[in-house]
Amino acid sequence: MLFNSIAYLVFLPVVFILFWSLRKYLKAQNVLLLIASYVFYAWWDYRFLGLIIASTLVDYGIGLTLAKTEKISQRKLLLSLSLVFNLGLLCVFKYYNFFIESFVDASHTIGFSANISSLNIILPVGISFYTFQTLSYTIDVYRKQMQPTQSLVKFATYVAFFPQLVAGPIERAKHLLPQFSILKVFQGQQAISGINLILWGLFKKIVIADNCATYVNTIFSNYENLNTLTLGLGAIYFAFQIYGDFSGYTDIAIGSARLLGFDLKRNFNYPYFSRDIAEFWRRWHISLSTWFRDYLYIPLGGSRVSKGLQLRNVMIVFLVSGFWHGANWTFLMWGFIHALLFIPLLYFNKNRVYLDQVSHNKILPSFKEFFQMLTTFVLVTLVWVFFRADTISEAFSYIKRLVSNLQVDVQYLSIERYAVELLLLIFIFLCLEWWHRKYEHPLVGKYKWVKITFVIVMLLTLGVYSNHQDFIYFQF
């Protein structure tokens, strides 16, 4: 079920009314949310409900068993079972064909003729998100950082909670699971905040991302015939497409949860105002970055080891992060390049310089800050080309033509609909984010109702006529 669909426009109010009509009955509320979450997921393909249920039962049982044993060998075995099961699901459904095809290609390269058939496996929506969510629960219980829940309904609802089920944010059990044990009290301001977040998320998705997608798809499909100006615009449009698409989904997810009295963690914090790559990764897809920090980087030794091992750990984390995004060498290259950009900052101990808000309490950034933000944005945008391209060679060809075909004739800019208007809209979008960077989102502060009216008008005009796209991160 798409957030930007009529089905969800009906689904969410129905769940909202039923949930708060049961406000005196905690167990009934949790059962309702579990049923609603399974309906939400089954809307895509009911056959994959079995995977979520299986993952839920396995980690629920392992959590209870971990609480009953202190023997280290048994605890490690139980943790290994959870890792093998959940990562096994990912390997089979997401990476099986990639490994097989890569093996066949490699064997042909060295002169062997391997002919191993790949399978027509459909990737279940959201599998990368909910498997990481259940894994974090088992690992935290193993580390004795939390007690396992005795309630299967609560745990199942935590795993399948519909607002963040298919594209995050990736919630930790320590944060979200206890919220299913608290009887909610309806708060009007919290509900209004949730509605505003949903509106802003829809604006980012429908008005910004989906309209950018029109140009991105055309430019990337015909990049061999285009000049520097158009290819540069194509890369910039994709930067705003993926940001508006993914952060828009997150805003809708957090807003939907807030309508039901739940708090989900922030996943984006104005990442395109970052002053270096390290700050960018503290502001982009925060739930995934912190997941890899806590469950991969720190167990590898984190920053407590020698500088050489720190650099190794960073490289591993970025490569795994790239591979998490998809079974394609382009994602590994995307992660590898980000590691290369991050490593010099870590080596010279500059990776935690920018922890505060940029230009705090200032209207405009300084020249130095503007140059840093612009440089970081350009680097991130160029690396996004690898994320968007179908192959590594295509990405390199795109960038090569971008820097070599130095022509600035207006091509797609003049013939595609809403071209100039979209550039203006992106500029207004950036200004709104800049002026409200100390807030959770721009639909707060002064002139709130003017901004809300503007968003609604854009949704009803550009939104109605945009080419609606699936959320990009559904493929992960």
Short mmCIF file of C-alpha atoms in Angstrom, two decimals, residues 34-436:
data_model
loop_
_atom_site.label_atom_id
_atom_site.label_comp_id
_atom_site.label_asym_id
_atom_site.label_seq_id
_atom_site.Cartn_x
_atom_site.Cartn_y
_atom_site.Cartn_z
CA LEU A 34 -0.95 -6.00 14.32
CA ILE A 35 -3.92 -6.83 12.08
CA ALA A 36 -3.70 -3.42 10.38
CA SER A 37 0.04 -3.90 9.78
CA TYR A 38 -0.46 -7.31 8.22
CA VAL A 39 -3.25 -5.93 6.01
CA PHE A 40 -0.97 -3.05 5.01
CA TYR A 41 1.82 -5.44 4.00
CA ALA A 42 -0.50 -8.01 2.39
CA TRP A 43 -1.72 -5.22 0.10
CA TRP A 44 1.57 -5.73 -1.80
CA ASP A 45 1.63 -9.52 -1.81
CA TYR A 46 0.01 -11.63 0.90
CA ARG A 47 2.37 -14.54 0.17
CA PHE A 48 5.28 -12.72 1.81
CA LEU A 49 3.46 -12.35 5.11
CA GLY A 50 4.87 -15.78 5.95
CA LEU A 51 8.41 -14.36 5.91
CA ILE A 52 7.57 -11.63 8.43
CA ILE A 53 5.73 -14.10 10.65
CA ALA A 54 8.60 -16.60 10.45
CA SER A 55 11.18 -13.94 11.32
CA THR A 56 8.98 -12.78 14.18
CA LEU A 57 8.54 -16.26 15.66
CA VAL A 58 12.22 -17.17 15.34
CA ASP A 59 13.54 -14.07 17.08
CA TYR A 60 10.76 -14.06 19.68
CA GLY A 61 11.63 -17.63 20.61
CA ILE A 62 15.38 -16.97 20.60
CA GLY A 63 14.89 -13.94 22.83
CA LEU A 64 12.95 -15.95 25.42
CA THR A 65 15.52 -18.76 25.32
CA LEU A 66 18.41 -16.32 25.76
CA ALA A 67 16.79 -15.12 28.99
CA LYS A 68 16.84 -18.67 30.35
CA THR A 69 20.50 -19.48 29.83
CA GLU A 70 23.76 -17.96 31.05
CA LYS A 71 26.04 -20.43 29.31
CA ILE A 72 28.18 -18.47 26.86
CA SER A 73 28.37 -21.24 24.25
CA GLN A 74 24.59 -21.65 24.20
CA ARG A 75 24.02 -17.91 24.02
CA LYS A 76 26.41 -17.61 21.07
CA LEU A 77 24.68 -20.50 19.35
CA LEU A 78 21.29 -18.84 19.77
CA LEU A 79 22.61 -15.55 18.44
CA SER A 80 24.17 -17.39 15.50
CA LEU A 81 20.82 -19.00 14.72
CA SER A 82 19.18 -15.57 14.55
CA LEU A 83 21.95 -14.20 12.35
CA VAL A 84 21.90 -17.19 10.01
CA PHE A 85 18.11 -17.16 9.68
CA ASN A 86 17.65 -13.44 9.09
CA LEU A 87 20.72 -12.90 6.93
CA GLY A 88 19.85 -16.13 5.15
CA LEU A 89 16.49 -14.65 4.17
CA LEU A 90 18.29 -11.64 2.75
CA CYS A 91 20.83 -13.77 0.87
CA VAL A 92 18.19 -15.98 -0.73
CA PHE A 93 15.65 -13.33 -1.70
CA LYS A 94 17.96 -10.41 -2.37
CA TYR A 95 21.43 -11.68 -3.28
CA TYR A 96 21.10 -15.24 -4.64
CA ASN A 97 20.95 -14.28 -8.31
CA PHE A 98 23.69 -11.65 -7.83
CA PHE A 99 26.13 -14.21 -6.42
CA ILE A 100 25.26 -16.81 -9.06
CA GLU A 101 25.59 -14.38 -11.98
CA SER A 102 28.84 -12.94 -10.57
CA PHE A 103 30.27 -16.46 -10.22
CA VAL A 104 29.32 -17.34 -13.79
CA ASP A 105 30.85 -14.11 -15.12
CA ALA A 106 34.05 -14.70 -13.13
CA SER A 107 34.34 -18.30 -14.36
CA HIS A 108 33.98 -17.15 -17.97
CA THR A 109 36.72 -14.57 -17.39
CA ILE A 110 39.24 -17.23 -16.37
CA GLY A 111 38.25 -19.63 -19.15
CA PHE A 112 35.80 -21.96 -17.41
CA SER A 113 32.30 -22.55 -18.68
CA ALA A 114 29.92 -22.48 -15.72
CA ASN A 115 26.23 -22.65 -16.48
CA ILE A 116 24.30 -22.28 -13.25
CA SER A 117 20.68 -21.23 -13.57
CA SER A 118 19.41 -18.25 -11.64
CA LEU A 119 15.94 -18.23 -10.15
CA ASN A 120 13.06 -15.87 -10.78
CA ILE A 121 12.92 -14.69 -7.18
CA ILE A 122 10.68 -11.75 -6.28
CA LEU A 123 12.20 -9.40 -3.71
CA PRO A 124 9.81 -8.99 -0.76
CA VAL A 125 9.15 -5.33 -0.02
CA GLY A 126 10.94 -4.05 3.08
CA ILE A 127 12.88 -7.25 3.83
CA SER A 128 16.12 -5.34 4.47
CA PHE A 129 14.35 -3.17 7.03
CA TYR A 130 12.40 -5.64 9.13
CA THR A 131 15.22 -8.23 9.22
CA PHE A 132 17.59 -5.59 10.61
CA GLN A 133 14.91 -4.59 13.11
CA THR A 134 14.47 -8.12 14.44
CA LEU A 135 18.24 -8.66 14.46
CA SER A 136 18.77 -5.60 16.65
CA TYR A 137 16.33 -7.07 19.18
CA THR A 138 18.14 -10.41 19.38
CA ILE A 139 21.57 -8.77 19.60
CA ASP A 140 20.44 -6.40 22.37
CA VAL A 141 18.94 -9.29 24.34
CA TYR A 142 22.15 -11.28 23.82
CA ARG A 143 24.19 -8.33 25.10
CA LYS A 144 21.82 -8.06 28.09
CA GLN A 145 21.01 -4.49 27.15
CA MET A 146 17.30 -5.28 27.39
CA GLN A 147 14.98 -7.97 28.67
CA PRO A 148 13.05 -10.02 26.11
CA THR A 149 9.35 -9.35 25.88
CA GLN A 150 6.97 -12.06 27.05
CA SER A 151 4.18 -10.89 24.76
CA LEU A 152 4.19 -12.33 21.25
CA VAL A 153 1.56 -9.78 20.15
CA LYS A 154 3.71 -6.84 21.26
CA PHE A 155 6.80 -8.23 19.60
CA ALA A 156 4.95 -9.06 16.38
CA THR A 157 3.49 -5.55 16.31
CA TYR A 158 6.97 -4.08 16.85
CA VAL A 159 8.31 -6.05 13.88
CA ALA A 160 5.38 -5.31 11.55
CA PHE A 161 4.36 -1.78 12.71
CA PHE A 162 2.94 -0.47 9.44
CA PRO A 163 4.22 3.14 9.33
CA GLN A 164 7.87 2.05 9.16
CA LEU A 165 7.50 -1.55 7.98
CA VAL A 166 8.66 -1.35 4.38
CA ALA A 167 11.17 1.54 4.29
CA GLY A 168 12.07 2.49 7.84
CA PRO A 169 13.25 4.20 9.85
CA ILE A 170 14.89 1.08 11.29
CA GLU A 171 13.71 1.18 14.89
CA ARG A 172 15.50 -0.37 17.86
CA ALA A 173 13.54 -2.60 20.19
CA LYS A 174 14.80 -0.58 23.16
CA HIS A 175 13.04 2.49 21.81
CA LEU A 176 9.88 1.25 20.08
CA LEU A 177 8.96 -2.02 21.82
CA PRO A 178 8.24 -0.46 25.26
CA GLN A 179 5.76 1.90 23.61
CA PHE A 180 3.41 -1.03 23.00
CA SER A 181 3.18 -1.47 26.77
CA ILE A 182 1.94 2.06 27.42
CA LEU A 183 -1.73 2.97 27.21
CA LYS A 184 -1.84 6.02 24.97
CA VAL A 185 -3.60 9.27 25.81
CA PHE A 186 -4.81 11.24 22.82
CA GLN A 187 -3.09 14.61 22.48
CA GLY A 188 -4.39 17.08 19.94
CA GLN A 189 -1.07 18.85 19.41
CA GLN A 190 0.67 15.55 18.78
CA ALA A 191 -1.95 14.63 16.17
CA ILE A 192 -1.63 18.02 14.45
CA SER A 193 2.15 17.59 14.41
CA GLY A 194 1.68 14.21 12.77
CA ILE A 195 -0.63 15.62 10.10
CA ASN A 196 1.84 18.41 9.32
CA LEU A 197 4.65 15.88 8.95
CA ILE A 198 2.51 13.78 6.61
CA LEU A 199 1.74 16.87 4.49
CA TRP A 200 5.41 17.83 4.30
CA GLY A 201 6.38 14.26 3.44
CA LEU A 202 3.79 14.11 0.67
CA PHE A 203 5.07 17.44 -0.66
CA LYS A 204 8.63 16.13 -0.79
CA LYS A 205 7.54 12.89 -2.45
CA ILE A 206 4.82 13.97 -4.89
CA VAL A 207 5.86 17.51 -5.76
CA ILE A 208 9.66 17.37 -5.51
CA ALA A 209 10.73 13.74 -6.03
CA ASP A 210 8.16 12.58 -8.57
CA ASN A 211 8.56 15.67 -10.76
CA CYS A 212 12.36 15.36 -10.61
CA ALA A 213 11.96 11.71 -11.66
CA THR A 214 10.50 12.79 -15.01
CA TYR A 215 13.78 14.46 -15.94
CA VAL A 216 16.05 11.94 -14.23
CA ASN A 217 14.59 9.01 -16.15
CA THR A 218 14.83 10.80 -19.48
CA ILE A 219 18.35 12.16 -18.94
CA PHE A 220 19.86 8.93 -17.62
CA SER A 221 18.26 6.98 -20.47
CA ASN A 222 19.80 9.28 -23.11
CA TYR A 223 22.99 10.47 -21.45
CA GLU A 224 25.18 9.55 -24.46
CA ASN A 225 23.59 12.37 -26.48
CA LEU A 226 23.48 15.09 -23.84
CA ASN A 227 25.82 17.89 -22.83
CA THR A 228 27.36 19.06 -19.58
CA LEU A 229 24.49 21.33 -18.53
CA THR A 230 21.84 18.66 -19.02
CA LEU A 231 23.88 15.87 -17.40
CA GLY A 232 24.67 18.13 -14.46
CA LEU A 233 20.98 18.89 -14.07
CA GLY A 234 20.23 15.17 -14.30
CA ALA A 235 22.57 14.43 -11.39
CA ILE A 236 21.16 17.32 -9.34
CA TYR A 237 17.59 16.27 -10.05
CA PHE A 238 18.38 12.74 -8.88
CA ALA A 239 19.95 14.10 -5.69
CA PHE A 240 16.67 15.84 -4.90
CA GLN A 241 14.59 12.94 -6.17
CA ILE A 242 16.14 10.43 -3.79
CA TYR A 243 16.18 12.90 -0.91
CA GLY A 244 12.57 13.97 -1.42
CA ASP A 245 11.50 10.39 -2.01
CA PHE A 246 13.18 8.72 0.97
CA SER A 247 12.97 11.52 3.53
CA GLY A 248 9.40 12.13 2.38
CA TYR A 249 8.55 8.50 3.15
CA THR A 250 10.18 8.86 6.56
CA ASP A 251 8.20 12.01 7.36
CA ILE A 252 4.93 10.28 6.43
CA ALA A 253 5.92 7.25 8.52
CA ILE A 254 6.80 9.34 11.58
CA GLY A 255 3.67 11.46 11.14
CA SER A 256 1.42 8.40 10.80
CA ALA A 257 2.92 6.86 13.94
CA ARG A 258 2.51 10.15 15.79
CA LEU A 259 -1.21 10.17 14.98
CA LEU A 260 -1.39 6.92 16.96
CA GLY A 261 0.68 8.25 19.86
CA PHE A 262 3.97 6.56 18.88
CA ASP A 263 7.38 8.17 18.59
CA LEU A 264 9.71 7.07 15.77
CA LYS A 265 13.26 8.28 15.57
CA ARG A 266 14.32 10.96 13.14
CA ASN A 267 15.96 9.60 9.99
CA PHE A 268 17.03 12.77 8.15
CA ASN A 269 18.37 16.06 9.45
CA TYR A 270 18.78 18.38 6.45
CA PRO A 271 21.71 16.38 4.99
CA TYR A 272 22.39 18.70 2.05
CA PHE A 273 23.51 21.40 4.48
CA SER A 274 26.43 19.22 5.60
CA ARG A 275 29.92 20.69 5.62
CA ASP A 276 31.80 17.43 5.00
CA ILE A 277 31.07 13.79 4.22
CA ALA A 278 31.21 12.75 7.88
CA GLU A 279 28.50 15.26 8.76
CA PHE A 280 26.47 14.11 5.76
CA TRP A 281 26.38 10.57 7.13
CA ARG A 282 25.29 11.84 10.53
CA ARG A 283 22.34 13.52 8.81
CA TRP A 284 21.41 10.99 6.07
CA HIS A 285 19.51 7.73 6.78
CA ILE A 286 20.42 8.10 10.45
CA SER A 287 18.74 4.86 11.55
CA LEU A 288 20.87 2.77 9.15
CA SER A 289 24.11 4.64 9.88
CA THR A 290 23.70 4.21 13.63
CA TRP A 291 22.67 0.54 13.13
CA PHE A 292 25.93 -0.22 11.34
CA ARG A 293 27.85 1.80 13.93
CA ASP A 294 26.43 -0.15 16.88
CA TYR A 295 26.22 -3.63 15.38
CA LEU A 296 29.17 -3.70 12.96
CA TYR A 297 31.68 -0.87 13.42
CA ILE A 298 31.94 -1.07 17.22
CA PRO A 299 32.09 -4.92 17.34
CA LEU A 300 34.95 -4.72 14.79
CA GLY A 301 36.82 -2.55 17.28
CA GLY A 302 35.42 0.83 16.37
CA SER A 303 37.76 3.68 17.23
CA ARG A 304 39.44 1.80 20.09
CA VAL A 305 41.93 0.11 17.78
CA SER A 306 44.90 1.35 15.77
CA LYS A 307 44.41 3.90 13.04
CA GLY A 308 44.95 1.28 10.37
CA LEU A 309 42.25 -0.97 11.79
CA GLN A 310 39.91 2.02 12.13
CA LEU A 311 40.32 2.70 8.42
CA ARG A 312 39.65 -0.98 7.70
CA ASN A 313 36.52 -0.89 9.84
CA VAL A 314 35.22 2.19 8.04
CA MET A 315 35.82 0.57 4.66
CA ILE A 316 33.95 -2.58 5.74
CA VAL A 317 30.99 -0.57 7.04
CA PHE A 318 30.64 1.48 3.86
CA LEU A 319 30.98 -1.56 1.60
CA VAL A 320 28.37 -3.46 3.61
CA SER A 321 26.14 -0.39 3.60
CA GLY A 322 26.42 -0.20 -0.18
CA PHE A 323 25.67 -3.90 -0.55
CA TRP A 324 22.69 -3.56 1.82
CA HIS A 325 21.14 -1.18 -0.68
CA GLY A 326 21.07 -3.64 -3.52
CA ALA A 327 22.54 -6.64 -5.31
CA ASN A 328 24.51 -4.67 -7.87
CA TRP A 329 28.16 -3.68 -8.20
CA THR A 330 27.04 -0.05 -8.57
CA PHE A 331 25.95 0.02 -4.90
CA LEU A 332 29.27 -1.46 -3.78
CA MET A 333 31.09 1.21 -5.79
CA TRP A 334 28.84 3.87 -4.25
CA GLY A 335 29.79 2.66 -0.77
CA PHE A 336 33.47 2.33 -1.71
CA ILE A 337 33.71 5.91 -2.99
CA HIS A 338 32.00 7.25 0.15
CA ALA A 339 34.56 5.32 2.21
CA LEU A 340 37.38 6.95 0.22
CA LEU A 341 35.86 10.37 0.93
CA PHE A 342 35.38 9.59 4.63
CA ILE A 343 38.75 7.95 5.38
CA PRO A 344 40.92 11.13 5.11
CA LEU A 345 38.67 12.83 7.68
CA LEU A 346 39.05 9.89 10.04
CA TYR A 347 42.81 9.63 9.48
CA PHE A 348 43.37 13.30 10.38
CA ASN A 349 40.78 13.18 13.23
CA LYS A 350 38.48 15.59 11.38
CA ASN A 351 35.44 13.33 11.21
CA ARG A 352 33.69 14.85 14.24
CA VAL A 353 34.41 18.54 13.68
CA TYR A 354 30.87 19.53 12.65
CA LEU A 355 28.46 18.35 15.32
CA ASP A 356 26.51 21.58 15.72
CA GLN A 357 23.93 23.23 13.51
CA VAL A 358 25.40 25.06 10.54
CA SER A 359 25.26 28.87 10.90
CA HIS A 360 23.47 28.59 14.23
CA ASN A 361 21.08 31.54 14.73
CA LYS A 362 22.36 33.20 11.53
CA ILE A 363 20.32 34.12 8.48
CA LEU A 364 23.00 33.20 5.94
CA PRO A 365 26.07 30.96 6.07
CA SER A 366 29.55 32.40 5.99
CA PHE A 367 31.50 32.15 2.74
CA LYS A 368 33.51 29.27 4.21
CA GLU A 369 30.37 27.40 5.26
CA PHE A 370 28.73 27.98 1.89
CA PHE A 371 31.81 26.69 0.07
CA GLN A 372 31.97 23.62 2.35
CA MET A 373 28.28 22.83 1.84
CA LEU A 374 28.53 23.34 -1.92
CA THR A 375 31.62 21.12 -2.17
CA THR A 376 30.01 18.38 -0.09
CA PHE A 377 26.81 18.55 -2.15
CA VAL A 378 28.74 18.31 -5.42
CA LEU A 379 30.70 15.28 -4.20
CA VAL A 380 27.57 13.55 -2.90
CA THR A 381 25.70 14.32 -6.14
CA LEU A 382 28.47 12.89 -8.32
CA VAL A 383 28.54 9.70 -6.25
CA TRP A 384 24.73 9.46 -6.56
CA VAL A 385 25.34 8.80 -10.27
CA PHE A 386 26.69 5.36 -9.33
CA PHE A 387 23.61 4.76 -7.19
CA ARG A 388 21.28 5.61 -10.10
CA ALA A 389 23.16 4.01 -12.99
CA ASP A 390 22.44 0.43 -14.07
CA THR A 391 26.13 -0.51 -14.34
CA ILE A 392 29.48 0.84 -13.16
CA SER A 393 30.61 1.44 -16.74
CA GLU A 394 27.45 3.44 -17.40
CA ALA A 395 28.14 5.59 -14.33
CA PHE A 396 31.71 6.29 -15.41
CA SER A 397 30.55 7.07 -18.94
CA TYR A 398 27.94 9.49 -17.56
CA ILE A 399 30.56 11.32 -15.46
CA LYS A 400 33.11 11.28 -18.28
CA ARG A 401 30.64 12.92 -20.64
CA LEU A 402 29.60 15.35 -17.91
CA VAL A 403 33.16 16.71 -17.55
CA SER A 404 34.27 16.36 -21.18
CA ASN A 405 31.32 17.51 -23.29
CA LEU A 406 31.58 21.10 -22.09
CA GLN A 407 28.50 22.53 -23.74
CA VAL A 408 25.79 24.46 -22.00
CA ASP A 409 23.11 24.54 -24.67
CA VAL A 410 19.64 24.25 -23.17
CA GLN A 411 18.30 20.83 -24.13
CA TYR A 412 15.71 19.07 -21.98
CA LEU A 413 15.43 22.18 -19.86
CA SER A 414 13.37 23.92 -22.56
CA ILE A 415 11.26 21.09 -23.94
CA GLU A 416 10.10 19.20 -20.84
CA ARG A 417 7.06 20.52 -19.02
CA TYR A 418 7.56 22.51 -15.81
CA ALA A 419 11.35 22.67 -16.33
CA VAL A 420 11.90 26.24 -15.14
CA GLU A 421 9.14 25.92 -12.57
CA LEU A 422 10.79 22.81 -11.10
CA LEU A 423 14.13 24.59 -10.71
CA LEU A 424 12.33 27.43 -8.97
CA LEU A 425 10.45 24.97 -6.79
CA ILE A 426 13.68 23.24 -5.74
CA PHE A 427 15.14 26.63 -4.86
CA ILE A 428 12.09 27.49 -2.73
CA PHE A 429 12.28 24.04 -1.13
CA LEU A 430 15.92 24.61 -0.19
CA CYS A 431 15.13 28.05 1.23
CA LEU A 432 12.31 26.62 3.36
CA GLU A 433 14.60 23.92 4.72
CA TRP A 434 17.39 26.42 5.38
CA TRP A 435 15.18 28.84 7.28
CA HIS A 436 13.75 26.00 9.38
#
